[in-house]
Amino acid sequence: INLDKAWVGLRPWDEALDLTVGRHGNPFVKTTELVWDEDLTFDGSYLKLRFGDMNNNLSLVGAYSLFQIAGLDPAKPRAGRNSFNTDTDTSGMMSGGVSASFGGPDSVMFMVGGNYHQYTNVNNLIGKTLSLNPRTNLLTADGKAHISQFRLATGSLMLSLFPGAYLPLTVHADVSYNLGAGANAGAADAANADLRKRAQAENLGIVAGAMLGKLEEAGNIVLGFNYKMVGTDSVFSAFNEDMLGGTNITAFEGKLGFQLAPKTSLVLKGQIATKINDPD
């Protein structure tokens, strides 16, 4: 038996406080799957405080999530499941974030936020199957460690014009900057010098786009476009959007969606992608 989500939560005062413990989704503000795919859930806990109502508020959130996981084969864990393997330290992520929302459904909605994620012991995950993505982050010359640490400073921005209308227009962007790019290669380490330079040059990830429409009621349609530029060590590759297939990529994505019924939608996506840097 495998559970995608299994959590307990305390949410008093009209969800102004949210304390959740267990296997849960991403509680941080974001507009895309740049930092981690929506299919992934993590074991851990988070505390979220919201000051204001659902439309106009300031929110603070802190979390700790476990990455390393155990299935029937502990050598091939599944993303978001805690590992009970005592031979190695558990990998995880400590996070904090702040966000603000303004406006209303009859006019304009604006959201802005910033998060910080610090990954711990990610070298424990080398050679293990974590998600649908290939592992495209840079490894040291001997292949035994990531050339970078992953200390991600991320930002999100969204502006929606007349979100309560039949065809609202929404523009959005997510940005990730890895403050730890190349940090595991010493300045005097000649074997890793070129890898360190590449990691530091490819530590920025951006996904930005626009969307017309919304999928809410039967008959609704949506048209969308995204530009994606995801540097090799800008995010932890095993967790980002699986459609990208990892990092080291630029892509143009188109999206067409149709709401068939109140709880049934059909979404088609396609993208044209190229590598930023071809190691061959």
PDB file of C-alpha atoms in Angstrom:
ATOM      1  CA  ILE A   1       0.000   0.000   0.000  1.00  0.00           C
ATOM      2  CA  ASN A   2       1.318   3.431  -0.955  1.00  0.00           C
ATOM      3  CA  LEU A   3      -0.275   6.686   0.165  1.00  0.00           C
ATOM      4  CA  ASP A   4       0.226   9.873  -1.844  1.00  0.00           C
ATOM      5  CA  LYS A   5      -0.952  11.991   1.072  1.00  0.00           C
ATOM      6  CA  ALA A   6      -1.485  11.145   4.730  1.00  0.00           C
ATOM      7  CA  TRP A   7      -1.474  14.052   7.154  1.00  0.00           C
ATOM      8  CA  VAL A   8      -3.126  15.609  10.149  1.00  0.00           C
ATOM      9  CA  GLY A   9      -3.684  19.333  10.383  1.00  0.00           C
ATOM     10  CA  LEU A  10      -4.795  22.008  12.801  1.00  0.00           C
ATOM     11  CA  ARG A  11      -6.410  24.996  11.028  1.00  0.00           C
ATOM     12  CA  PRO A  12      -8.243  27.299  13.457  1.00  0.00           C
ATOM     13  CA  TRP A  13      -9.428  30.876  13.002  1.00  0.00           C
ATOM     14  CA  ASP A  14     -10.660  30.438   9.438  1.00  0.00           C
ATOM     15  CA  GLU A  15      -7.297  28.873   8.436  1.00  0.00           C
ATOM     16  CA  ALA A  16      -5.336  31.873   9.673  1.00  0.00           C
ATOM     17  CA  LEU A  17      -3.053  29.263  11.280  1.00  0.00           C
ATOM     18  CA  ASP A  18      -2.182  25.978   9.567  1.00  0.00           C
ATOM     19  CA  LEU A  19      -0.089  23.370  11.363  1.00  0.00           C
ATOM     20  CA  THR A  20       0.241  20.204   9.263  1.00  0.00           C
ATOM     21  CA  VAL A  21       2.241  17.051  10.003  1.00  0.00           C
ATOM     22  CA  GLY A  22       2.597  14.061   7.685  1.00  0.00           C
ATOM     23  CA  ARG A  23       2.827  13.449   3.943  1.00  0.00           C
ATOM     24  CA  HIS A  24       1.600  16.667   2.353  1.00  0.00           C
ATOM     25  CA  GLY A  25       1.821  18.824  -0.740  1.00  0.00           C
ATOM     26  CA  ASN A  26       3.780  22.019  -1.285  1.00  0.00           C
ATOM     27  CA  PRO A  27       2.613  24.772   1.121  1.00  0.00           C
ATOM     28  CA  PHE A  28       4.778  27.497  -0.452  1.00  0.00           C
ATOM     29  CA  VAL A  29       3.635  30.142  -2.883  1.00  0.00           C
ATOM     30  CA  LYS A  30       4.501  29.306  -6.501  1.00  0.00           C
ATOM     31  CA  THR A  31       2.956  29.596  -9.954  1.00  0.00           C
ATOM     32  CA  THR A  32       4.741  26.737 -11.783  1.00  0.00           C
ATOM     33  CA  GLU A  33       6.532  23.446 -11.077  1.00  0.00           C
ATOM     34  CA  LEU A  34      10.008  24.942 -11.369  1.00  0.00           C
ATOM     35  CA  VAL A  35      11.268  23.846  -7.939  1.00  0.00           C
ATOM     36  CA  TRP A  36       9.235  20.684  -7.500  1.00  0.00           C
ATOM     37  CA  ASP A  37       6.629  18.808  -9.473  1.00  0.00           C
ATOM     38  CA  GLU A  38       3.029  18.842  -8.286  1.00  0.00           C
ATOM     39  CA  ASP A  39       3.023  15.031  -8.343  1.00  0.00           C
ATOM     40  CA  LEU A  40       5.490  14.956  -5.438  1.00  0.00           C
ATOM     41  CA  THR A  41       4.554  14.969  -1.778  1.00  0.00           C
ATOM     42  CA  PHE A  42       6.998  14.977   1.122  1.00  0.00           C
ATOM     43  CA  ASP A  43       7.021  13.623   4.646  1.00  0.00           C
ATOM     44  CA  GLY A  44       7.465  16.379   7.195  1.00  0.00           C
ATOM     45  CA  SER A  45       5.645  19.301   8.728  1.00  0.00           C
ATOM     46  CA  TYR A  46       4.937  22.967   8.157  1.00  0.00           C
ATOM     47  CA  LEU A  47       3.519  25.952  10.011  1.00  0.00           C
ATOM     48  CA  LYS A  48       1.728  28.673   8.078  1.00  0.00           C
ATOM     49  CA  LEU A  49       0.396  31.974   9.428  1.00  0.00           C
ATOM     50  CA  ARG A  50      -1.960  34.185   7.436  1.00  0.00           C
ATOM     51  CA  PHE A  51      -2.746  37.775   8.343  1.00  0.00           C
ATOM     52  CA  GLY A  52      -5.828  39.016   6.494  1.00  0.00           C
ATOM     53  CA  ASP A  53      -8.545  37.332   4.449  1.00  0.00           C
ATOM     54  CA  MET A  54      -8.278  34.952   1.484  1.00  0.00           C
ATOM     55  CA  ASN A  55      -7.881  37.766  -1.076  1.00  0.00           C
ATOM     56  CA  ASN A  56      -5.832  40.332   0.838  1.00  0.00           C
ATOM     57  CA  ASN A  57      -3.240  38.862   3.156  1.00  0.00           C
ATOM     58  CA  LEU A  58       0.343  38.454   4.243  1.00  0.00           C
ATOM     59  CA  SER A  59       1.452  34.854   4.855  1.00  0.00           C
ATOM     60  CA  LEU A  60       4.491  33.330   6.552  1.00  0.00           C
ATOM     61  CA  VAL A  61       5.421  29.654   6.296  1.00  0.00           C
ATOM     62  CA  GLY A  62       8.216  27.426   7.587  1.00  0.00           C
ATOM     63  CA  ALA A  63       8.711  23.731   6.845  1.00  0.00           C
ATOM     64  CA  TYR A  64      10.982  20.725   7.086  1.00  0.00           C
ATOM     65  CA  SER A  65      10.606  17.944   4.541  1.00  0.00           C
ATOM     66  CA  LEU A  66      12.227  14.508   4.257  1.00  0.00           C
ATOM     67  CA  PHE A  67      13.370  13.253   0.841  1.00  0.00           C
ATOM     68  CA  GLN A  68      14.994   9.868   1.165  1.00  0.00           C
ATOM     69  CA  ILE A  69      12.385   7.177   1.021  1.00  0.00           C
ATOM     70  CA  ALA A  70      11.826   3.459   1.245  1.00  0.00           C
ATOM     71  CA  GLY A  71       9.717   1.228  -0.938  1.00  0.00           C
ATOM     72  CA  LEU A  72      10.013  -2.489  -1.473  1.00  0.00           C
ATOM     73  CA  ASP A  73      13.462  -1.812  -2.923  1.00  0.00           C
ATOM     74  CA  PRO A  74      15.310   0.746  -0.741  1.00  0.00           C
ATOM     75  CA  ALA A  75      17.878   1.218  -3.542  1.00  0.00           C
ATOM     76  CA  LYS A  76      15.117   2.690  -5.725  1.00  0.00           C
ATOM     77  CA  PRO A  77      13.039   4.934  -3.471  1.00  0.00           C
ATOM     78  CA  ARG A  78      10.038   6.895  -4.638  1.00  0.00           C
ATOM     79  CA  ALA A  79      10.046  10.651  -4.350  1.00  0.00           C
ATOM     80  CA  GLY A  80       8.537  12.093  -1.218  1.00  0.00           C
ATOM     81  CA  ARG A  81       8.734   9.018   0.995  1.00  0.00           C
ATOM     82  CA  ASN A  82      10.753   8.886   4.197  1.00  0.00           C
ATOM     83  CA  SER A  83      13.639   6.410   4.302  1.00  0.00           C
ATOM     84  CA  PHE A  84      13.990   4.047   7.241  1.00  0.00           C
ATOM     85  CA  ASN A  85      17.442   2.981   6.053  1.00  0.00           C
ATOM     86  CA  THR A  86      19.711   3.630   9.059  1.00  0.00           C
ATOM     87  CA  ASP A  87      22.934   3.191   7.083  1.00  0.00           C
ATOM     88  CA  THR A  88      22.873   6.760   5.782  1.00  0.00           C
ATOM     89  CA  ASP A  89      21.688  10.114   7.013  1.00  0.00           C
ATOM     90  CA  THR A  90      18.264  11.237   5.885  1.00  0.00           C
ATOM     91  CA  SER A  91      18.139  13.824   3.127  1.00  0.00           C
ATOM     92  CA  GLY A  92      15.758  16.708   3.489  1.00  0.00           C
ATOM     93  CA  MET A  93      14.948  20.357   3.030  1.00  0.00           C
ATOM     94  CA  MET A  94      14.527  23.263   5.440  1.00  0.00           C
ATOM     95  CA  SER A  95      12.375  26.042   4.019  1.00  0.00           C
ATOM     96  CA  GLY A  96      10.930  29.438   4.809  1.00  0.00           C
ATOM     97  CA  GLY A  97       8.736  31.785   2.831  1.00  0.00           C
ATOM     98  CA  VAL A  98       6.687  34.958   2.784  1.00  0.00           C
ATOM     99  CA  SER A  99       3.934  35.991   0.379  1.00  0.00           C
ATOM    100  CA  ALA A 100       1.333  38.709  -0.085  1.00  0.00           C
ATOM    101  CA  SER A 101      -1.912  38.859  -2.061  1.00  0.00           C
ATOM    102  CA  PHE A 102      -4.029  41.885  -2.979  1.00  0.00           C
ATOM    103  CA  GLY A 103      -7.203  42.574  -4.921  1.00  0.00           C
ATOM    104  CA  GLY A 104     -10.489  40.810  -5.565  1.00  0.00           C
ATOM    105  CA  PRO A 105     -12.219  38.543  -8.098  1.00  0.00           C
ATOM    106  CA  ASP A 106     -14.074  41.444  -9.744  1.00  0.00           C
ATOM    107  CA  SER A 107     -11.045  43.535 -10.618  1.00  0.00           C
ATOM    108  CA  VAL A 108      -7.393  42.573 -10.286  1.00  0.00           C
ATOM    109  CA  MET A 109      -5.580  39.933  -8.238  1.00  0.00           C
ATOM    110  CA  PHE A 110      -1.877  40.367  -7.495  1.00  0.00           C
ATOM    111  CA  MET A 111       0.372  37.897  -5.693  1.00  0.00           C
ATOM    112  CA  VAL A 112       4.074  38.099  -4.896  1.00  0.00           C
ATOM    113  CA  GLY A 113       6.227  35.836  -2.774  1.00  0.00           C
ATOM    114  CA  GLY A 114       9.702  34.697  -1.923  1.00  0.00           C
ATOM    115  CA  ASN A 115      10.968  31.388  -0.539  1.00  0.00           C
ATOM    116  CA  TYR A 116      14.268  29.892   0.582  1.00  0.00           C
ATOM    117  CA  HIS A 117      14.987  26.161   0.446  1.00  0.00           C
ATOM    118  CA  GLN A 118      18.145  24.585   1.834  1.00  0.00           C
ATOM    119  CA  TYR A 119      18.636  20.953   0.891  1.00  0.00           C
ATOM    120  CA  THR A 120      20.600  18.687   3.238  1.00  0.00           C
ATOM    121  CA  ASN A 121      22.602  15.532   2.445  1.00  0.00           C
ATOM    122  CA  VAL A 122      21.542  15.395  -1.216  1.00  0.00           C
ATOM    123  CA  ASN A 123      24.585  13.244  -2.008  1.00  0.00           C
ATOM    124  CA  ASN A 124      22.744  10.385  -0.304  1.00  0.00           C
ATOM    125  CA  LEU A 125      20.359  10.427  -3.275  1.00  0.00           C
ATOM    126  CA  ILE A 126      22.985   9.865  -6.000  1.00  0.00           C
ATOM    127  CA  GLY A 127      22.182   6.782  -8.051  1.00  0.00           C
ATOM    128  CA  LYS A 128      18.672   6.418  -6.662  1.00  0.00           C
ATOM    129  CA  THR A 129      15.442   6.741  -8.576  1.00  0.00           C
ATOM    130  CA  LEU A 130      13.547   9.736  -7.250  1.00  0.00           C
ATOM    131  CA  SER A 131      11.101  10.796  -9.941  1.00  0.00           C
ATOM    132  CA  LEU A 132      10.395  10.664 -13.665  1.00  0.00           C
ATOM    133  CA  ASN A 133      13.258  13.096 -14.310  1.00  0.00           C
ATOM    134  CA  PRO A 134      16.753  12.012 -15.261  1.00  0.00           C
ATOM    135  CA  ARG A 135      19.353  13.348 -12.855  1.00  0.00           C
ATOM    136  CA  THR A 136      20.991  16.170 -14.818  1.00  0.00           C
ATOM    137  CA  ASN A 137      22.639  18.158 -12.010  1.00  0.00           C
ATOM    138  CA  LEU A 138      26.428  18.275 -12.225  1.00  0.00           C
ATOM    139  CA  LEU A 139      28.432  15.636 -10.323  1.00  0.00           C
ATOM    140  CA  THR A 140      32.101  15.893  -9.332  1.00  0.00           C
ATOM    141  CA  ALA A 141      34.717  14.450 -11.676  1.00  0.00           C
ATOM    142  CA  ASP A 142      34.676  11.116  -9.807  1.00  0.00           C
ATOM    143  CA  GLY A 143      30.863  11.025  -9.905  1.00  0.00           C
ATOM    144  CA  LYS A 144      30.519  10.647  -6.126  1.00  0.00           C
ATOM    145  CA  ALA A 145      29.047  14.013  -5.121  1.00  0.00           C
ATOM    146  CA  HIS A 146      27.067  16.942  -6.478  1.00  0.00           C
ATOM    147  CA  ILE A 147      29.335  19.772  -7.564  1.00  0.00           C
ATOM    148  CA  SER A 148      26.814  22.175  -5.992  1.00  0.00           C
ATOM    149  CA  GLN A 149      24.996  22.548  -2.769  1.00  0.00           C
ATOM    150  CA  PHE A 150      21.343  23.448  -3.200  1.00  0.00           C
ATOM    151  CA  ARG A 151      20.421  26.644  -1.397  1.00  0.00           C
ATOM    152  CA  LEU A 152      17.606  27.987  -3.515  1.00  0.00           C
ATOM    153  CA  ALA A 153      16.312  31.545  -3.315  1.00  0.00           C
ATOM    154  CA  THR A 154      13.046  31.590  -5.249  1.00  0.00           C
ATOM    155  CA  GLY A 155      10.490  34.219  -6.174  1.00  0.00           C
ATOM    156  CA  SER A 156       6.972  34.110  -7.609  1.00  0.00           C
ATOM    157  CA  LEU A 157       4.768  36.752  -9.209  1.00  0.00           C
ATOM    158  CA  MET A 158       1.224  36.549 -10.572  1.00  0.00           C
ATOM    159  CA  LEU A 159      -1.149  39.177 -11.921  1.00  0.00           C
ATOM    160  CA  SER A 160      -4.684  38.243 -12.949  1.00  0.00           C
ATOM    161  CA  LEU A 161      -7.040  40.697 -14.675  1.00  0.00           C
ATOM    162  CA  PHE A 162     -10.723  40.182 -13.819  1.00  0.00           C
ATOM    163  CA  PRO A 163     -10.228  36.670 -12.381  1.00  0.00           C
ATOM    164  CA  GLY A 164     -13.979  36.254 -11.842  1.00  0.00           C
ATOM    165  CA  ALA A 165     -14.751  36.761 -15.554  1.00  0.00           C
ATOM    166  CA  TYR A 166     -15.237  33.987 -18.107  1.00  0.00           C
ATOM    167  CA  LEU A 167     -11.861  34.642 -19.781  1.00  0.00           C
ATOM    168  CA  PRO A 168      -9.477  36.172 -17.237  1.00  0.00           C
ATOM    169  CA  LEU A 169      -5.928  37.011 -18.325  1.00  0.00           C
ATOM    170  CA  THR A 170      -3.127  35.870 -16.031  1.00  0.00           C
ATOM    171  CA  VAL A 171       0.599  36.508 -16.316  1.00  0.00           C
ATOM    172  CA  HIS A 172       3.003  34.735 -13.992  1.00  0.00           C
ATOM    173  CA  ALA A 173       6.655  33.941 -13.332  1.00  0.00           C
ATOM    174  CA  ASP A 174       8.783  31.797 -11.043  1.00  0.00           C
ATOM    175  CA  VAL A 175      12.520  32.333 -10.571  1.00  0.00           C
ATOM    176  CA  SER A 176      15.098  30.170  -8.787  1.00  0.00           C
ATOM    177  CA  TYR A 177      18.681  31.173  -8.010  1.00  0.00           C
ATOM    178  CA  ASN A 178      21.006  28.604  -6.461  1.00  0.00           C
ATOM    179  CA  LEU A 179      23.244  30.331  -3.923  1.00  0.00           C
ATOM    180  CA  GLY A 180      25.218  27.100  -3.460  1.00  0.00           C
ATOM    181  CA  ALA A 181      26.196  26.492  -7.092  1.00  0.00           C
ATOM    182  CA  GLY A 182      29.717  25.044  -7.332  1.00  0.00           C
ATOM    183  CA  ALA A 183      30.186  25.142  -3.553  1.00  0.00           C
ATOM    184  CA  ASN A 184      31.342  21.514  -3.261  1.00  0.00           C
ATOM    185  CA  ALA A 185      34.352  22.061  -5.542  1.00  0.00           C
ATOM    186  CA  GLY A 186      37.309  23.594  -3.761  1.00  0.00           C
ATOM    187  CA  ALA A 187      39.058  26.584  -5.311  1.00  0.00           C
ATOM    188  CA  ALA A 188      42.248  24.553  -5.713  1.00  0.00           C
ATOM    189  CA  ASP A 189      40.517  21.422  -7.031  1.00  0.00           C
ATOM    190  CA  ALA A 190      41.686  21.303 -10.643  1.00  0.00           C
ATOM    191  CA  ALA A 191      39.652  18.187 -11.476  1.00  0.00           C
ATOM    192  CA  ASN A 192      36.407  20.032 -10.744  1.00  0.00           C
ATOM    193  CA  ALA A 193      37.374  23.546 -11.840  1.00  0.00           C
ATOM    194  CA  ASP A 194      35.461  23.476 -15.145  1.00  0.00           C
ATOM    195  CA  LEU A 195      32.430  21.867 -13.506  1.00  0.00           C
ATOM    196  CA  ARG A 196      32.417  24.525 -10.794  1.00  0.00           C
ATOM    197  CA  LYS A 197      32.499  27.315 -13.397  1.00  0.00           C
ATOM    198  CA  ARG A 198      29.652  25.731 -15.340  1.00  0.00           C
ATOM    199  CA  ALA A 199      27.553  25.287 -12.186  1.00  0.00           C
ATOM    200  CA  GLN A 200      28.053  28.932 -11.243  1.00  0.00           C
ATOM    201  CA  ALA A 201      27.138  30.030 -14.779  1.00  0.00           C
ATOM    202  CA  GLU A 202      23.979  27.892 -14.856  1.00  0.00           C
ATOM    203  CA  ASN A 203      22.468  28.559 -11.426  1.00  0.00           C
ATOM    204  CA  LEU A 204      19.433  30.535 -12.645  1.00  0.00           C
ATOM    205  CA  GLY A 205      16.049  29.051 -13.530  1.00  0.00           C
ATOM    206  CA  ILE A 206      13.027  30.920 -14.923  1.00  0.00           C
ATOM    207  CA  VAL A 207       9.545  29.842 -15.960  1.00  0.00           C
ATOM    208  CA  ALA A 208       7.271  32.659 -17.102  1.00  0.00           C
ATOM    209  CA  GLY A 209       4.151  32.889 -19.194  1.00  0.00           C
ATOM    210  CA  ALA A 210       0.569  33.961 -19.733  1.00  0.00           C
ATOM    211  CA  MET A 211      -2.803  32.217 -19.649  1.00  0.00           C
ATOM    212  CA  LEU A 212      -6.199  33.183 -21.013  1.00  0.00           C
ATOM    213  CA  GLY A 213      -9.223  31.576 -19.382  1.00  0.00           C
ATOM    214  CA  LYS A 214      -9.676  29.231 -16.431  1.00  0.00           C
ATOM    215  CA  LEU A 215     -10.821  25.670 -15.766  1.00  0.00           C
ATOM    216  CA  GLU A 216     -13.625  26.046 -13.259  1.00  0.00           C
ATOM    217  CA  GLU A 217     -17.069  25.311 -14.722  1.00  0.00           C
ATOM    218  CA  ALA A 218     -18.094  22.876 -17.451  1.00  0.00           C
ATOM    219  CA  GLY A 219     -17.439  24.428 -20.851  1.00  0.00           C
ATOM    220  CA  ASN A 220     -14.556  26.654 -19.717  1.00  0.00           C
ATOM    221  CA  ILE A 221     -11.459  26.781 -21.907  1.00  0.00           C
ATOM    222  CA  VAL A 222      -7.896  27.881 -21.282  1.00  0.00           C
ATOM    223  CA  LEU A 223      -5.020  28.837 -23.566  1.00  0.00           C
ATOM    224  CA  GLY A 224      -1.514  29.206 -22.175  1.00  0.00           C
ATOM    225  CA  PHE A 225       2.118  29.799 -23.105  1.00  0.00           C
ATOM    226  CA  ASN A 226       5.279  29.395 -21.033  1.00  0.00           C
ATOM    227  CA  TYR A 227       8.935  30.212 -21.603  1.00  0.00           C
ATOM    228  CA  LYS A 228      11.329  28.036 -19.593  1.00  0.00           C
ATOM    229  CA  MET A 229      15.044  28.460 -18.993  1.00  0.00           C
ATOM    230  CA  VAL A 230      16.332  26.092 -16.323  1.00  0.00           C
ATOM    231  CA  GLY A 231      20.073  26.117 -15.667  1.00  0.00           C
ATOM    232  CA  THR A 232      21.800  22.828 -14.882  1.00  0.00           C
ATOM    233  CA  ASP A 233      22.200  23.496 -11.154  1.00  0.00           C
ATOM    234  CA  SER A 234      19.455  26.122 -10.719  1.00  0.00           C
ATOM    235  CA  VAL A 235      17.140  23.587  -9.036  1.00  0.00           C
ATOM    236  CA  PHE A 236      17.440  20.012  -7.812  1.00  0.00           C
ATOM    237  CA  SER A 237      16.703  18.160 -11.057  1.00  0.00           C
ATOM    238  CA  ALA A 238      14.930  15.128  -9.590  1.00  0.00           C
ATOM    239  CA  PHE A 239      12.150  17.302  -8.160  1.00  0.00           C
ATOM    240  CA  ASN A 240      11.394  19.837 -10.887  1.00  0.00           C
ATOM    241  CA  GLU A 241       8.674  19.572 -13.539  1.00  0.00           C
ATOM    242  CA  ASP A 242       8.851  16.123 -15.138  1.00  0.00           C
ATOM    243  CA  MET A 243       7.757  17.477 -18.527  1.00  0.00           C
ATOM    244  CA  LEU A 244      11.100  19.311 -18.680  1.00  0.00           C
ATOM    245  CA  GLY A 245      12.980  16.062 -18.169  1.00  0.00           C
ATOM    246  CA  GLY A 246      15.431  17.565 -15.695  1.00  0.00           C
ATOM    247  CA  THR A 247      17.538  20.719 -15.963  1.00  0.00           C
ATOM    248  CA  ASN A 248      19.996  22.175 -18.527  1.00  0.00           C
ATOM    249  CA  ILE A 249      17.123  23.129 -20.812  1.00  0.00           C
ATOM    250  CA  THR A 250      15.276  25.967 -22.519  1.00  0.00           C
ATOM    251  CA  ALA A 251      11.753  25.355 -23.781  1.00  0.00           C
ATOM    252  CA  PHE A 252       8.648  26.963 -25.241  1.00  0.00           C
ATOM    253  CA  GLU A 253       5.394  25.393 -24.056  1.00  0.00           C
ATOM    254  CA  GLY A 254       1.839  25.664 -25.326  1.00  0.00           C
ATOM    255  CA  LYS A 255      -1.255  24.615 -23.352  1.00  0.00           C
ATOM    256  CA  LEU A 256      -4.887  23.973 -24.308  1.00  0.00           C
ATOM    257  CA  GLY A 257      -7.463  22.998 -21.679  1.00  0.00           C
ATOM    258  CA  PHE A 258     -11.191  22.256 -21.664  1.00  0.00           C
ATOM    259  CA  GLN A 259     -13.438  21.668 -18.658  1.00  0.00           C
ATOM    260  CA  LEU A 260     -15.593  18.667 -19.535  1.00  0.00           C
ATOM    261  CA  ALA A 261     -17.551  18.519 -16.269  1.00  0.00           C
ATOM    262  CA  PRO A 262     -17.370  20.156 -12.796  1.00  0.00           C
ATOM    263  CA  LYS A 263     -14.597  17.769 -11.693  1.00  0.00           C
ATOM    264  CA  THR A 264     -13.257  16.568 -15.067  1.00  0.00           C
ATOM    265  CA  SER A 265     -10.882  18.512 -17.300  1.00  0.00           C
ATOM    266  CA  LEU A 266      -8.827  17.708 -20.392  1.00  0.00           C
ATOM    267  CA  VAL A 267      -5.475  19.488 -20.714  1.00  0.00           C
ATOM    268  CA  LEU A 268      -3.078  19.111 -23.633  1.00  0.00           C
ATOM    269  CA  LYS A 269       0.497  20.424 -23.437  1.00  0.00           C
ATOM    270  CA  GLY A 270       3.362  20.451 -25.884  1.00  0.00           C
ATOM    271  CA  GLN A 271       6.830  21.957 -25.837  1.00  0.00           C
ATOM    272  CA  ILE A 272       9.867  22.523 -28.009  1.00  0.00           C
ATOM    273  CA  ALA A 273      13.035  22.151 -25.949  1.00  0.00           C
ATOM    274  CA  THR A 274      16.787  22.479 -26.467  1.00  0.00           C
ATOM    275  CA  LYS A 275      19.785  21.998 -24.180  1.00  0.00           C
ATOM    276  CA  ILE A 276      21.562  25.033 -22.743  1.00  0.00           C
ATOM    277  CA  ASN A 277      24.907  23.263 -22.693  1.00  0.00           C
ATOM    278  CA  ASP A 278      25.630  20.008 -24.532  1.00  0.00           C
ATOM    279  CA  PRO A 279      28.450  18.170 -22.711  1.00  0.00           C
ATOM    280  CA  ASP A 280      29.201  16.202 -25.887  1.00  0.00           C
TER     281      ASP A 280
END
